[in-house]
mmCIF file of C-alpha atoms in Angstrom:
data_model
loop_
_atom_site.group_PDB
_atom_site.id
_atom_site.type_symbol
_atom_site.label_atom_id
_atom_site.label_comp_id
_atom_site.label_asym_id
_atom_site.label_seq_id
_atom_site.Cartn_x
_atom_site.Cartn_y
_atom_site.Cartn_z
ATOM 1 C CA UNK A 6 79.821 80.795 -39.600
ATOM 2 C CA UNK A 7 78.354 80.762 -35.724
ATOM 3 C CA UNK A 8 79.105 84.042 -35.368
ATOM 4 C CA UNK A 9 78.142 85.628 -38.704
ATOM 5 C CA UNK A 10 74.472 83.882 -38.734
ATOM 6 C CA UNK A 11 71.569 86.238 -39.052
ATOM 7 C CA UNK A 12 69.290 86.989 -42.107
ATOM 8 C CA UNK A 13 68.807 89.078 -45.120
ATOM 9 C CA UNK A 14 66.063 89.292 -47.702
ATOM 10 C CA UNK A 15 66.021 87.712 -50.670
ATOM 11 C CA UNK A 16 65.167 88.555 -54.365
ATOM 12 C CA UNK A 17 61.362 87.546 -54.037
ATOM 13 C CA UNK A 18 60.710 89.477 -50.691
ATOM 14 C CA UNK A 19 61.102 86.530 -47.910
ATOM 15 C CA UNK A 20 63.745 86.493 -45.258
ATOM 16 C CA UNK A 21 66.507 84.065 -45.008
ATOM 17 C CA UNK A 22 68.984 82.945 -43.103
ATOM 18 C CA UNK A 23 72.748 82.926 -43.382
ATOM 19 C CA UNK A 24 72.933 79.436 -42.133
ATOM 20 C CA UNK A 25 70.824 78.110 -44.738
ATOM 21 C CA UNK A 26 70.269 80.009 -47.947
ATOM 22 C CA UNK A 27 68.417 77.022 -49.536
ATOM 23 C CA UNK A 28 68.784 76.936 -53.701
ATOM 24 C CA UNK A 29 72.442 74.921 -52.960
ATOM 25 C CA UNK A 30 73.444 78.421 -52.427
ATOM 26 C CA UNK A 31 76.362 80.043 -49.710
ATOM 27 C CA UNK A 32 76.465 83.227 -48.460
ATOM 28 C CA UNK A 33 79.611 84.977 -47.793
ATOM 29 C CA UNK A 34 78.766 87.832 -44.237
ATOM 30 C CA UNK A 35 80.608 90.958 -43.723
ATOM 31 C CA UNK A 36 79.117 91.762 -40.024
ATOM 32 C CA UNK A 37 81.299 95.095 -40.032
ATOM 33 C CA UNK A 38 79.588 96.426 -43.335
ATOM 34 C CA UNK A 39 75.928 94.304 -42.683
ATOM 35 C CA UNK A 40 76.942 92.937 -46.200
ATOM 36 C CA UNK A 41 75.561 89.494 -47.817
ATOM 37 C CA UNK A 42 76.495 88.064 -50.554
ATOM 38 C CA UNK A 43 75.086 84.933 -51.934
ATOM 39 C CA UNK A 44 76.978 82.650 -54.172
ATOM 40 C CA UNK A 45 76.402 79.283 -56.002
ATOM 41 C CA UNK A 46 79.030 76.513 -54.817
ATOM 42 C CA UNK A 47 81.408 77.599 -57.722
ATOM 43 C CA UNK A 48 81.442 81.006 -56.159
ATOM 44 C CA UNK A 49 79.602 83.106 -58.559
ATOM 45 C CA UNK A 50 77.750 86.301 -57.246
ATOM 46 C CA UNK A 51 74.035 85.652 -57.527
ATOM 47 C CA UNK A 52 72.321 88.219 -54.888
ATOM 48 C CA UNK A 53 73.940 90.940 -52.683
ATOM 49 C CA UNK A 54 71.658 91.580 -48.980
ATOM 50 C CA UNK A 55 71.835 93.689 -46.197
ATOM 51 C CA UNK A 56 72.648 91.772 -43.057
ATOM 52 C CA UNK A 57 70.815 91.859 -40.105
ATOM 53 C CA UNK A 58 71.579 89.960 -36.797
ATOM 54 C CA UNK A 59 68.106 88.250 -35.968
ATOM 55 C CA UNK A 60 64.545 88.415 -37.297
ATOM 56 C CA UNK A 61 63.448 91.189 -35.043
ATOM 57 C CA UNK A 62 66.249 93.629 -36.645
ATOM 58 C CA UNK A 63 64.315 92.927 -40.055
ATOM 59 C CA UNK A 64 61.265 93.868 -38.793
ATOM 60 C CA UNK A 65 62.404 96.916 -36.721
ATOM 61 C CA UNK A 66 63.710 98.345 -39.979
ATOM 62 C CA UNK A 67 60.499 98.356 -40.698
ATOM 63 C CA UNK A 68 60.376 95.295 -43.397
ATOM 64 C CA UNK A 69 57.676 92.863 -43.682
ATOM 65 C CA UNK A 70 59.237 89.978 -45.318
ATOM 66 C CA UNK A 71 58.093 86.079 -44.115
ATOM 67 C CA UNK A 72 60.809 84.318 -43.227
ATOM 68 C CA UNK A 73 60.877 81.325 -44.625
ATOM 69 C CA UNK A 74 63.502 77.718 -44.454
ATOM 70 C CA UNK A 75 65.956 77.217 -46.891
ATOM 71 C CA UNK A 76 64.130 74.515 -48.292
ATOM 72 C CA UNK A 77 61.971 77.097 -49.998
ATOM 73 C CA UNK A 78 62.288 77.709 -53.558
ATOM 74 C CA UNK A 79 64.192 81.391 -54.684
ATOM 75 C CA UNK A 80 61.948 81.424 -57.989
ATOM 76 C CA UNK A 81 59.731 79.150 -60.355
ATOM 77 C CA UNK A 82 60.082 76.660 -62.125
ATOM 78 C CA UNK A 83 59.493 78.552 -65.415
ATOM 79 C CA UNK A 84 62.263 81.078 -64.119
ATOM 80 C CA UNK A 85 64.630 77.711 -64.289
ATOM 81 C CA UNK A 86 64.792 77.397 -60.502
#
């Protein structure tokens, strides 16, 4: 995974890493087609992302999403997460 970490942006507008998701989720990288896709550990599709190699390639396509540890929730409690 070393060589396919970076970050994409997740449902609620934050950035995330590839390394560390958070929400006991993966993520599956296609560097060729900067292509995320994020799966529970059963493998079920939850979010698709574009990829992007570091933090400053987020922000230099001109998106202004915090980036935040995987440690962070992806939704509310209410929302069942």
């Amino acid at each position: 995974m070393a060589e396919d970490a970076g970050y994409f942006v997740d449902w609620n507008g934050q950035t995330r890493s590839t390394a560390d998701p958070g929400g006991g989720y993966i993520c599956e990288v296609d560097t060729a087609s900067r292509y995320v896709a994020i799966l529970t550990k059963t493998g079920a599709l939850v979010h698709e992302a574009t990829f992007y190699r570091s933090f400053e390639a987020v922000e230099k396509a001109g998106i202004k999403a915090p980036l935040v540890p995987g440690a962070t929730p992806w939704g509310r409690a209410s929302e069942g997460f």
